Coordinates of C-alpha atoms (C1' of nucleotides) in Angstrom, one line a residue:
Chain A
X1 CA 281.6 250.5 219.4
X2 CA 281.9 248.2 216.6
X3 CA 284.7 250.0 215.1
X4 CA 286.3 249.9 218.8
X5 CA 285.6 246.3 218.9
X6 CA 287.2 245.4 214.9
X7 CA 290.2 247.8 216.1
X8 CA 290.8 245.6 218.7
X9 CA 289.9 242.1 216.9
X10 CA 292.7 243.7 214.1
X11 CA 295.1 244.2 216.7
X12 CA 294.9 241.1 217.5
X13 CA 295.7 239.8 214.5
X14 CA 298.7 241.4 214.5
X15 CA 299.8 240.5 217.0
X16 CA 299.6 237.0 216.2
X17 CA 301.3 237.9 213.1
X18 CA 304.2 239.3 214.8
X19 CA 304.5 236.3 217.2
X20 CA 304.8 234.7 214.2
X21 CA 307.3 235.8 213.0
X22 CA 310.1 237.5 215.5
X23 CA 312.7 237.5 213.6
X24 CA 311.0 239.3 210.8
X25 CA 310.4 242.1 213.4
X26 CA 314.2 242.8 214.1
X27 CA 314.5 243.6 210.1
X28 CA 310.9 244.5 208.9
X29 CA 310.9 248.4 208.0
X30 CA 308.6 250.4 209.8
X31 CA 305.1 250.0 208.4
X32 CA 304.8 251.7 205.3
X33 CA 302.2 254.3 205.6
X34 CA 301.3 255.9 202.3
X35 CA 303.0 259.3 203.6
X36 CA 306.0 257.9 204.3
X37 CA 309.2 258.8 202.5
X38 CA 312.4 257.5 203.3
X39 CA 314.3 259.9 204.8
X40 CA 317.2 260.5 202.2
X41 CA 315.3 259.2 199.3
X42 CA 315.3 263.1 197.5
X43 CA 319.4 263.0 198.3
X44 CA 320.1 259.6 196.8
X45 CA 318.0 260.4 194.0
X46 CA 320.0 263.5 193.3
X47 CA 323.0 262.1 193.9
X48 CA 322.3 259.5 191.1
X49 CA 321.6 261.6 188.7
X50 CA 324.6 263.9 189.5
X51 CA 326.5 260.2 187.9
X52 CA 326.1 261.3 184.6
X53 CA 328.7 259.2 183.2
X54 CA 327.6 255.7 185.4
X55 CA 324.4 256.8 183.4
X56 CA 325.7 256.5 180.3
X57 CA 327.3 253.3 180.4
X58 CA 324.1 252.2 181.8
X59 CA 322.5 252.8 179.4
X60 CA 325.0 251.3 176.9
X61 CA 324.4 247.6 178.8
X62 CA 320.6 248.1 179.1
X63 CA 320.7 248.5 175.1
X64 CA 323.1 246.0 174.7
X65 CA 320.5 243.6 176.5
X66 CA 317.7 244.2 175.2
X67 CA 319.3 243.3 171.3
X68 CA 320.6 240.1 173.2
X69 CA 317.7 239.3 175.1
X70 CA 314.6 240.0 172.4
X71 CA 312.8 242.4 174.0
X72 CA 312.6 240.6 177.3
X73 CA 313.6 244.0 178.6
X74 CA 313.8 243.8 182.9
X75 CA 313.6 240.2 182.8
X76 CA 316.4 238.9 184.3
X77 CA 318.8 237.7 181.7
X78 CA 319.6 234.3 183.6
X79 CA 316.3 233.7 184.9
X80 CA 314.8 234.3 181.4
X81 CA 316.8 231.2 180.0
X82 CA 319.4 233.0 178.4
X83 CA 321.4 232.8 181.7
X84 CA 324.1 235.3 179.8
X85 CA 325.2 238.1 182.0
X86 CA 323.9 237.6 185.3
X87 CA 326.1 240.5 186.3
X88 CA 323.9 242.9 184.3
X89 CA 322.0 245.1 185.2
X90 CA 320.7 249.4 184.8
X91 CA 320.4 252.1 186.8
X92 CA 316.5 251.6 187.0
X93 CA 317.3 248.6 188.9
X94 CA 320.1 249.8 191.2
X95 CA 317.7 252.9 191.8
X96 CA 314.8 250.8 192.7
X97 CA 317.0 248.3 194.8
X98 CA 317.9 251.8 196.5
X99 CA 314.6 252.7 197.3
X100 CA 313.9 249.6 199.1
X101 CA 316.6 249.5 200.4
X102 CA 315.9 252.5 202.0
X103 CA 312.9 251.0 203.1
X104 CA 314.3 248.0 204.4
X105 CA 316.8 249.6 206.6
X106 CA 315.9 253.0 207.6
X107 CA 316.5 251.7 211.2
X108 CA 320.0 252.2 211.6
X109 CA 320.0 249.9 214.7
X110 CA 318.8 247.2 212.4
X111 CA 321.3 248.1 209.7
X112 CA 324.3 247.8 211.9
X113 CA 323.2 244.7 213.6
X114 CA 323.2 243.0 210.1
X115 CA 326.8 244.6 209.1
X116 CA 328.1 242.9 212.2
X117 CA 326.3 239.2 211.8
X118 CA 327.0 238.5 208.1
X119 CA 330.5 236.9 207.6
X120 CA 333.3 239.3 206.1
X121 CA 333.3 237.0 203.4
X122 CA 330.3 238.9 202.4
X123 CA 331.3 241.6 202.1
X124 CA 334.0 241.2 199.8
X125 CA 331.7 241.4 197.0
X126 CA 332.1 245.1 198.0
X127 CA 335.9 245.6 198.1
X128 CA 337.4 244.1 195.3
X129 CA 337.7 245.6 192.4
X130 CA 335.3 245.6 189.8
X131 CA 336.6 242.9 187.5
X132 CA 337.7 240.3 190.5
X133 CA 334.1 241.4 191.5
X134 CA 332.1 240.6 188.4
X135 CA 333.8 236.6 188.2
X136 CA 333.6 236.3 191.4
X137 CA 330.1 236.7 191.6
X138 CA 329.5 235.1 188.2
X139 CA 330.4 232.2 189.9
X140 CA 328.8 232.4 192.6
X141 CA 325.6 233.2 191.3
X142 CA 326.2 230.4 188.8
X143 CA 326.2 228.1 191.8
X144 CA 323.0 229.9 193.1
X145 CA 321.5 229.4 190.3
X146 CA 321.4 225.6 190.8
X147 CA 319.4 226.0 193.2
X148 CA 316.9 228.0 191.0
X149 CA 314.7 225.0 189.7
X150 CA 313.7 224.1 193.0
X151 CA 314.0 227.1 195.0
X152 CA 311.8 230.0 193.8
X153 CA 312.3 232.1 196.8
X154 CA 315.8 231.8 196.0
X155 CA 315.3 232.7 192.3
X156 CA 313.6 236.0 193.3
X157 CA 316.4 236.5 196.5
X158 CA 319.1 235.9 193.5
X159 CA 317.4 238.6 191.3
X160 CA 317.8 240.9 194.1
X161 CA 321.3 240.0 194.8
X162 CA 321.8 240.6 191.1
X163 CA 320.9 244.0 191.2
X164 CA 322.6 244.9 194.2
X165 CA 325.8 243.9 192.6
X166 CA 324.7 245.5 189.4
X167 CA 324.3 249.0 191.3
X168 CA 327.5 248.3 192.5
X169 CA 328.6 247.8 189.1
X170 CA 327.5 250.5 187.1
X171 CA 328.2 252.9 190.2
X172 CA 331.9 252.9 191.0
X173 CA 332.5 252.8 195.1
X174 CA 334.5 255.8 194.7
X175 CA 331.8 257.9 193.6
X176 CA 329.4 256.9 196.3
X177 CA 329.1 258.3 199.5
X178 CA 329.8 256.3 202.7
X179 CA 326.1 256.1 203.3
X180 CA 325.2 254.6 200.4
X181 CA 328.3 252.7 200.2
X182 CA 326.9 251.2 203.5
X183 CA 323.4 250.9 202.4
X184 CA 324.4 248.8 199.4
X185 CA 326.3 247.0 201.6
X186 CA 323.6 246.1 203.9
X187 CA 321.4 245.4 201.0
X188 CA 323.5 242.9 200.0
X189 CA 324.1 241.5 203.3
X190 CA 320.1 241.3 203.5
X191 CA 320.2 239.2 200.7
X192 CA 322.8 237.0 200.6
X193 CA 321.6 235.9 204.3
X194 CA 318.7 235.4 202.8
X195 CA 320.1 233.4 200.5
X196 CA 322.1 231.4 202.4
X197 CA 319.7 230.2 204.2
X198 CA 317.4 229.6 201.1
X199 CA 318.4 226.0 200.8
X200 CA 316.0 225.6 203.3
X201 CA 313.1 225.5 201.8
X202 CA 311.6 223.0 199.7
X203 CA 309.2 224.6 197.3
X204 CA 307.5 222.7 194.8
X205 CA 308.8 223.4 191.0
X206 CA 307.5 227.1 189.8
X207 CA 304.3 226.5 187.4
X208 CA 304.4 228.5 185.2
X209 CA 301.4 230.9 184.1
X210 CA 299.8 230.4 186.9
X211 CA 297.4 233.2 188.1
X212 CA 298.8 235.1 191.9
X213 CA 296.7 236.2 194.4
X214 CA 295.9 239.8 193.8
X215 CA 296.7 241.0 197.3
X216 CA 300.6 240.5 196.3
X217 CA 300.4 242.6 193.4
X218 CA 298.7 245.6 195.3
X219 CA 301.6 245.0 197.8
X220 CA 304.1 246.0 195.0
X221 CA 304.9 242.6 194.7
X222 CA 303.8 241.8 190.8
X223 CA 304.5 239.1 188.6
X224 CA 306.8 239.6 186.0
X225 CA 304.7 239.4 183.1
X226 CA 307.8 239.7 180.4
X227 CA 309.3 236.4 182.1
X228 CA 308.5 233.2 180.3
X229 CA 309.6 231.2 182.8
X230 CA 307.0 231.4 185.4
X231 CA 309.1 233.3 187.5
X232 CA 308.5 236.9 189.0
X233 CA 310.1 239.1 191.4
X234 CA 310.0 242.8 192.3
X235 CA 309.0 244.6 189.7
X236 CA 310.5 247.8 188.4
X237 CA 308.2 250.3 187.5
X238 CA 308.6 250.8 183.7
X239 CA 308.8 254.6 183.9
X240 CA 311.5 255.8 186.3
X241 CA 309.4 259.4 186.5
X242 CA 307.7 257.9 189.3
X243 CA 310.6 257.6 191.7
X244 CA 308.1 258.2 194.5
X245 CA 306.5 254.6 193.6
X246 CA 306.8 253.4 197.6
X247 CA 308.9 250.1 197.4
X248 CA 307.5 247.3 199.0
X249 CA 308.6 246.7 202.4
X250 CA 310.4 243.5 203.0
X251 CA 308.1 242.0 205.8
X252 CA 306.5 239.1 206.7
X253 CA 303.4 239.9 204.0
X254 CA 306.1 240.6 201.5
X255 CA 308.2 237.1 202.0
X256 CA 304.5 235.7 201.4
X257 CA 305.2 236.7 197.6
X258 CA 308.8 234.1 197.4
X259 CA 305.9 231.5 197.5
X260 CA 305.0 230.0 194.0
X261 CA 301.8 230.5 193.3
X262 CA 301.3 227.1 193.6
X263 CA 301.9 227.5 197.6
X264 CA 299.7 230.0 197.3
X265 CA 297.0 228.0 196.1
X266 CA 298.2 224.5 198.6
X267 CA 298.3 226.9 201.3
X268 CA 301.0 226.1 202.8
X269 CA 301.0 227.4 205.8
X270 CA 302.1 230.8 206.5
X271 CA 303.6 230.0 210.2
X272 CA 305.2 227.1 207.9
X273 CA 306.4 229.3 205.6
X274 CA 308.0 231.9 208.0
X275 CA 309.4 228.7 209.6
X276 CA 311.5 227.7 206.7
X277 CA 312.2 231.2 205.8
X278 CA 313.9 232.2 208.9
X279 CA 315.2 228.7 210.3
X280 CA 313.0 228.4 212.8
X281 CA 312.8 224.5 213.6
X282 CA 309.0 222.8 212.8
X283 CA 307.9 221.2 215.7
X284 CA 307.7 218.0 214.8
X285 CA 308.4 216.1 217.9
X286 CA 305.8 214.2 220.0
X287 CA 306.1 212.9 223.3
X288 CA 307.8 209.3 223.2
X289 CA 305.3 207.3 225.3
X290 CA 302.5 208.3 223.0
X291 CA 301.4 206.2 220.4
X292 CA 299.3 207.6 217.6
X293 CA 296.7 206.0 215.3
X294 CA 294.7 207.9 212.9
X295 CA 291.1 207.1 212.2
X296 CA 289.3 207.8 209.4
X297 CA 286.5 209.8 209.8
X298 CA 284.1 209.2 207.5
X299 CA 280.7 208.3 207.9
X300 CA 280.7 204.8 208.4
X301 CA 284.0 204.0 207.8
X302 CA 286.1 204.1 210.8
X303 CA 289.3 202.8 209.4
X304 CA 292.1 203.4 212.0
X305 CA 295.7 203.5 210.1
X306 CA 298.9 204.0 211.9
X307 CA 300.5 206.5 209.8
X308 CA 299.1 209.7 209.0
X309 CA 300.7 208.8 205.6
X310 CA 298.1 206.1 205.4
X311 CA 295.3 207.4 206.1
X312 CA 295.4 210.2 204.1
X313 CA 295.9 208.0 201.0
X314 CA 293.1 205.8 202.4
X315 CA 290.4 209.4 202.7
X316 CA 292.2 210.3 199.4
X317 CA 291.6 206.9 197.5
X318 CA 288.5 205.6 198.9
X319 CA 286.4 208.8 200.3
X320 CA 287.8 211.6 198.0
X321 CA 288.0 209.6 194.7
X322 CA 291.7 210.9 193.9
X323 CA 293.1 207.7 192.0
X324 CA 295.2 209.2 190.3
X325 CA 296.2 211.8 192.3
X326 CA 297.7 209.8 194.9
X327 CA 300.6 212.0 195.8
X328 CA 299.3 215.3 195.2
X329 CA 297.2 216.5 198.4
X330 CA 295.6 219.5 198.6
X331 CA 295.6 219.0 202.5
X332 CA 291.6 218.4 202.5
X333 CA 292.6 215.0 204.0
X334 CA 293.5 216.7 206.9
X335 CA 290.0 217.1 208.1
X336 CA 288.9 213.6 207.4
X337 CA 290.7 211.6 209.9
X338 CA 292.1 212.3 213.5
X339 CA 294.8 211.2 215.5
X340 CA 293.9 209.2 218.8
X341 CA 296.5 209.2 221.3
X342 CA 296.7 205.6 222.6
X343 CA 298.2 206.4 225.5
X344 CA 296.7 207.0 228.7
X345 CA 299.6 209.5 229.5
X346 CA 297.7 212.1 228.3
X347 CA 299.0 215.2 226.9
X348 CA 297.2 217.6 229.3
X349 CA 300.3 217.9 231.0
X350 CA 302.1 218.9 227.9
X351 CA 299.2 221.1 226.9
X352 CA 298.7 222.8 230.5
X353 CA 302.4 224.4 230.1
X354 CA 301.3 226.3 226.8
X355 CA 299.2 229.4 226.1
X356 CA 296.8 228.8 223.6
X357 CA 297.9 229.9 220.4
X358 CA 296.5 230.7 217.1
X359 CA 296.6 228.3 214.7
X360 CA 298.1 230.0 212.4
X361 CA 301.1 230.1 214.1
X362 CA 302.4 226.5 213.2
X363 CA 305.3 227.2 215.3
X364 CA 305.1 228.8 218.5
X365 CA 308.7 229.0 219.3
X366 CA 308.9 227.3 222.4
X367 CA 307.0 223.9 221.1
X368 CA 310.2 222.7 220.0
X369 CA 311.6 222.7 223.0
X370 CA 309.5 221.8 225.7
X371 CA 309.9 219.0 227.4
X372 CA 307.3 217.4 227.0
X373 CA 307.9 216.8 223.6
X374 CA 310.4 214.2 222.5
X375 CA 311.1 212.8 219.3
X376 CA 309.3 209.7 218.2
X377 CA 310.5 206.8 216.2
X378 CA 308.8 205.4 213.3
X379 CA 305.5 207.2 213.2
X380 CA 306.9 210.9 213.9
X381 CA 309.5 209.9 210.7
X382 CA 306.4 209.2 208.3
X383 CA 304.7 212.0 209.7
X384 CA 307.3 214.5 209.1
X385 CA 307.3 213.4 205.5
X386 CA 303.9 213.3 204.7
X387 CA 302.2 215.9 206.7
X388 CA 304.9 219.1 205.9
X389 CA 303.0 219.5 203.1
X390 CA 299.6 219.5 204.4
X391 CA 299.5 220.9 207.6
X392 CA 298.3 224.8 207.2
X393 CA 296.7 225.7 210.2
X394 CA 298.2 223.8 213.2
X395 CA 300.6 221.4 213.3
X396 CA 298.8 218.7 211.7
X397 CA 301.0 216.2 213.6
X398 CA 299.5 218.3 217.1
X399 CA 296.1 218.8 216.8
X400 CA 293.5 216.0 218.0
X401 CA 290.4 216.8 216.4
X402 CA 288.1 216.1 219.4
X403 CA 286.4 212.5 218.9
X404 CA 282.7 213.7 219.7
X405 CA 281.9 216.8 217.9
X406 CA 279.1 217.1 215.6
X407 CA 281.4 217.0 212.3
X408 CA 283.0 214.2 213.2
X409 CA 279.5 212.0 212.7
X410 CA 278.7 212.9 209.2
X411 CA 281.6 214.3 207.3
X412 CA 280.4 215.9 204.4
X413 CA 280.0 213.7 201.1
X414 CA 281.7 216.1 199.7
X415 CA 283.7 219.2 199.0
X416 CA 281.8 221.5 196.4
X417 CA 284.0 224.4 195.4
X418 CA 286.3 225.7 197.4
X419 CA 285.1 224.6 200.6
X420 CA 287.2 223.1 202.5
X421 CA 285.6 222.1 205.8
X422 CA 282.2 221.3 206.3
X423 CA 281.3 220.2 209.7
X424 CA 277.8 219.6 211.0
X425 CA 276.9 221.6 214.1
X426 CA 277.5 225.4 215.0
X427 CA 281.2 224.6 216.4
X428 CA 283.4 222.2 217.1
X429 CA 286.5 222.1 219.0
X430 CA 290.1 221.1 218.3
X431 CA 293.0 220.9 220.7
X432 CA 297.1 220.8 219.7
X433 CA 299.8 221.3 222.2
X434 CA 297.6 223.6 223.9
X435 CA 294.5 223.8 226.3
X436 CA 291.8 223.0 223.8
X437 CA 290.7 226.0 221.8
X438 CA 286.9 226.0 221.1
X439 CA 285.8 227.4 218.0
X440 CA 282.5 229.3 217.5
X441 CA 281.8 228.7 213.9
X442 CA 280.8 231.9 211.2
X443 CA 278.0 230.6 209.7
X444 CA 278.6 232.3 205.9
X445 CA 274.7 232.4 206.0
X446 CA 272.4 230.6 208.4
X447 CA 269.9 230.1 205.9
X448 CA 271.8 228.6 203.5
X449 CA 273.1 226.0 206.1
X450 CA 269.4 225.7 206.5
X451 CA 269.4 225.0 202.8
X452 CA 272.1 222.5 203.0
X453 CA 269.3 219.9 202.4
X454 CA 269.5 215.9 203.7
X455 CA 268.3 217.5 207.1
X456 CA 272.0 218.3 207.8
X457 CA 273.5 221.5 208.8
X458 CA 276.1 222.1 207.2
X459 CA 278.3 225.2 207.3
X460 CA 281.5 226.2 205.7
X461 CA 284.1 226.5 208.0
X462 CA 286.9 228.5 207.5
X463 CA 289.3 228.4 210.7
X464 CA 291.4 225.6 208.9
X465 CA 291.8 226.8 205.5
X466 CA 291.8 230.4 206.1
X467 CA 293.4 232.8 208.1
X468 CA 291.7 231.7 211.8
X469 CA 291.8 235.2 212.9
X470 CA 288.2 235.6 210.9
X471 CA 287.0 232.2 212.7
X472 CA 287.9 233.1 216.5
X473 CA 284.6 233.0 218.0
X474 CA 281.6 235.6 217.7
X475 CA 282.7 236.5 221.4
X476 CA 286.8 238.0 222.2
X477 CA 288.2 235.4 224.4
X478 CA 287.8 237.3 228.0
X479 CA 290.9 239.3 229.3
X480 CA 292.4 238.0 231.7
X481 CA 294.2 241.0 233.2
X482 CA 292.8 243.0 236.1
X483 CA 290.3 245.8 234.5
X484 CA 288.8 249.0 236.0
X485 CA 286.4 247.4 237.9
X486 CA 288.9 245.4 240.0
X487 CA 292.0 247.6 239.9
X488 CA 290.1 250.6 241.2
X489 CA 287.0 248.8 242.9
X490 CA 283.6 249.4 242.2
X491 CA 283.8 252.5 245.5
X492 CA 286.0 254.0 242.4
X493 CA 284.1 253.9 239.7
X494 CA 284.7 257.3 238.6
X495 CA 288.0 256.6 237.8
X496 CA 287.3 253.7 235.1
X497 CA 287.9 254.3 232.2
X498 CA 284.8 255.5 230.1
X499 CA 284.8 252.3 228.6
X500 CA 284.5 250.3 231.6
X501 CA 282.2 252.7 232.9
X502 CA 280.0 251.7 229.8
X503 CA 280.4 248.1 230.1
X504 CA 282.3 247.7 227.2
X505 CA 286.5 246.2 226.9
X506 CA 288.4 248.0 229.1
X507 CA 290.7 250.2 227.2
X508 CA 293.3 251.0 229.9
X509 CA 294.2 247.1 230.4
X510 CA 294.0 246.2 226.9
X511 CA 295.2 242.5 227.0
Chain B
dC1 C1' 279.1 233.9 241.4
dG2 C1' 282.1 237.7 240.0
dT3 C1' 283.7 239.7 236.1
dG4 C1' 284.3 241.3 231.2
dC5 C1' 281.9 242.9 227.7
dC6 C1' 278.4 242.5 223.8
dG7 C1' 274.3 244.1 222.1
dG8 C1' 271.0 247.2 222.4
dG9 C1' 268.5 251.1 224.0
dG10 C1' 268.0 255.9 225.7
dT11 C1' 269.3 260.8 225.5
Chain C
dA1 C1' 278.6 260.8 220.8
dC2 C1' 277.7 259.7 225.3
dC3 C1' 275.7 256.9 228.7
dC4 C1' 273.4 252.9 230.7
dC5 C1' 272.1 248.2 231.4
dG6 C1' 270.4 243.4 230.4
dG7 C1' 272.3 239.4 229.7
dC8 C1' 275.6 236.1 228.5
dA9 C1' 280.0 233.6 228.6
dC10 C1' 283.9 232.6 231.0
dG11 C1' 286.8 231.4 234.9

DNA sequence: CGTGCCGGGGT
DNA sequence: ACCCCGGCACG
């Protein structure tokens, strides 16, 4: 029953994740399962190494690069500093891009969908000859590379581009079949969309030497560790023996990895981040007869601020003791100070319209474009600005933390460790552009909340600064759709399903 | 109050 | 594993 119950809590999650993310769905591989081969991966492999000759001269440029580059072996020439032959490349690489790329696009529905969306332009990479080829793309990498300081996702996108064209390089067109012909070709036109749309994103400046959360490396995703610059990508297993090494897929966990670690450790918001990686439009708007204050929320303090901007500086300055800190935010702010909604107009109508979501999902696709939600002047603007950066969970600028719950009386002195939120009382409630979702808190340990001392309860809460999946409540939200019981009537009770029978969630109408 | 289903108990 | 049910939360 339990394991029924965390099967269907999991799928949940996913589906959230999903939601998130629909345009990851159309070109996300299928799941990789740890028995899963690509289908032609034996083939391509064999007919790489029937290119004895490519080989060779492979090999020639992957000496040749090591004597230039000092060792730095797979690090990307360019992104290592030395910025010499961007074009270069070795077979290791072109066979690993292969393998993911096998991954990536083993749906051949997918495949040709991208073919037909990317810009012939494109594509020309692919039909010119070699030379024409190599300063065409040196330049055009040259001007990618501009973007490299700020962009890290578009560092490690570039690096993939890179070796796509490499393969292409070192493996005449002519000797390739058609399918791998086209598979490059998609492989490239995976990137350079990506790419093109890169400029998107605003990532802070890589920090360098900065630890990465271990999850990414067991996805395949490592740092690259011979890199001085900070800056990592997909990693090509050192020994090309291992040809089975499963590629990472290239899905919504995977883009997670084109965050510096310095996102990582923000947390910046993962609805936020699939946002700006696939162009879907942040909700930023707010209806136009609303006017927003934010109070401070402090014990005792009260202070009501018209920008979010301001306050935050205010709970940052005077409660949080960050003088000289004043433009870094870590997003604990957030938590410190709600928005009040001066306006009688009150946003239930706006809310009514929308399904509750998970807060993860910073950007349920339709917020943008309901009605309900026009642009604002002068506060939105600031907003926009200031909170980008700190809103994880929910749209900062669309959550109201509810005036009279228990955490809002005594906010916590302060934040030891990592805790994030530490709000008095067993829940609390918070409500964005959607019927206000009540949230049963996970005590990490009653008796240590018992512990807390100063007579208060306190209780780490994790629903804002960690995936909120863990912190939807002890009880499943109840299914709405018709069960057993009413479908087939209680006369029928034979044919429930054994589940329903027994009480438990209906497995037939899974909601 | 009807319903969904969790937690727990019995076999 | 299968079955049942008290009891609770939700609408």
């Amino acid at each position: 029953m339990q394991a029924r119950r965390l099967a269907k809590r999991s799928s949940m999650g996913s589906r959230r994740l999903s939601a998130a993310a629909p345009q990851v769905d159309a070109v996300r591989p299928p799941k990789p399962e740890s028995a899963w081969r690509p289908p032609r991966r034996e083939g391509s492999a064999a007919a790489l190494e029937e290119e004895d000759e490519d080989e060779d001269v492979v090999v020639e440029v992957e000496e040749e690069e090591e004597e230039e580059e000092g060792g730095l072996g797979s690090a990307p020439p360019a992104l290592a500093g030395h910025g010499k032959g961007p074009l270069r490349g070795s077979l290791k690489a072109a066979n690993i891009k292969r393998e993911m790329t096998f991954h990536a696009f083993q749906q051949e529905d997918v495949k040709s969908d991208i073919s037909r969306k990317l810009p012939d332009q494109q594509f020309l990479l692919f039909t010119t000859k070699e030379e024409d080829l190599k300063t065409a793309e040196t330049k055009k990498l040259n001007r990618a590379h501009e973007h490299e300081k700020e962009n890290t996702r578009s560092v490690c996108l570039l690096e993939q581009k890179r070796k796509v064209v490499s393969s292409n390089i070192d493996v005449p067109p002519a000797r390739k079949s058609l399918e791998e012909l086209d598979m490059d070709k998609v492989t490239a036109a995976m990137v350079l969309t990506s790419l093109s749309t890169s400029p998107l994103v605003r990532s802070p400046p890589v920090r360098p030497n900065e630890s990465l959360n271990g999850s990414w490396k067991e996805g395949g995703f490592v740092p690259s560790s011979t890199s001085s610059s900070g800056y990592w990508s997909w990693n090509a297993p050192s020994d090309q023996s291992n040809p089975s090494t499963p590629s990472p897929p290239l899905s919504a966990d995977s883009f997670k990895a084109f965050r510096t670690p310095s996102q990582a450790d923000d947390g910046i918001d993962e609805g936020e981040a699939s946002n700006l990686l696939f162009d879907e439009p942040i909700p930023r708007k707010r209806k136009n007869s609303m006017k927003v204050m934010f109070k401070c929320l402090w014990k005792n303090c009260g202070k009501v601020l018209s920008t979010a901007a301001g306050i935050q500086k205010h709970i940052r300055t005077i409660h949080l003791g960050r003088v000289g800190e004043s433009d870094y935010s870590d997003g604990e702010e957030d938590f410190y100070y709600t928005e009040i909604r001066l306006n009688t107009d009150s946003v239930a109508d706006g809310l009514s319209s929308l399904s509750p979501v998970s807060p993860s999902l910073a950007s349920p696709p339709s917020f943008p474009t309901q009605d309900t939600i026009r642009p604002e002047t002068s506060c939105a603007k600031s907003e926009t600005k200031v909170m980008t950066p700190l809103s994880r969970s929910a749209p900062t600028n669309l959550y109201l933390v509810h005036t009279d719950h228990a955490y809002q009386a005594t906010p916590p002195v302060n934040i030891p460790g990592s805790a994030k939120f530490t709000p008095n009382g067993s829940s609390f409630s918070i409500s964005w552009q959607s019927p206000p979702v009540t949230f049963t808190g996970i005590p990490v340990s009653p008796t240590h909340n018992r512990a807390a001392g100063s007579g208060e309860q306190k209780q780490t809460h994790t629903v804002l600064s960690s995936p909120p999946r863990a912190a939807f409540g002890l009880r499943k939200p109840r299914g709405e759709g018709k069960k057993c019981r009413k479908v087939y009537g209680m006369e029928n009770r034979d044919m429930w399903c054994t589940a329903c029978r027994w009480k438990k969630a209906c497995q037939r109408f899974i909601d």
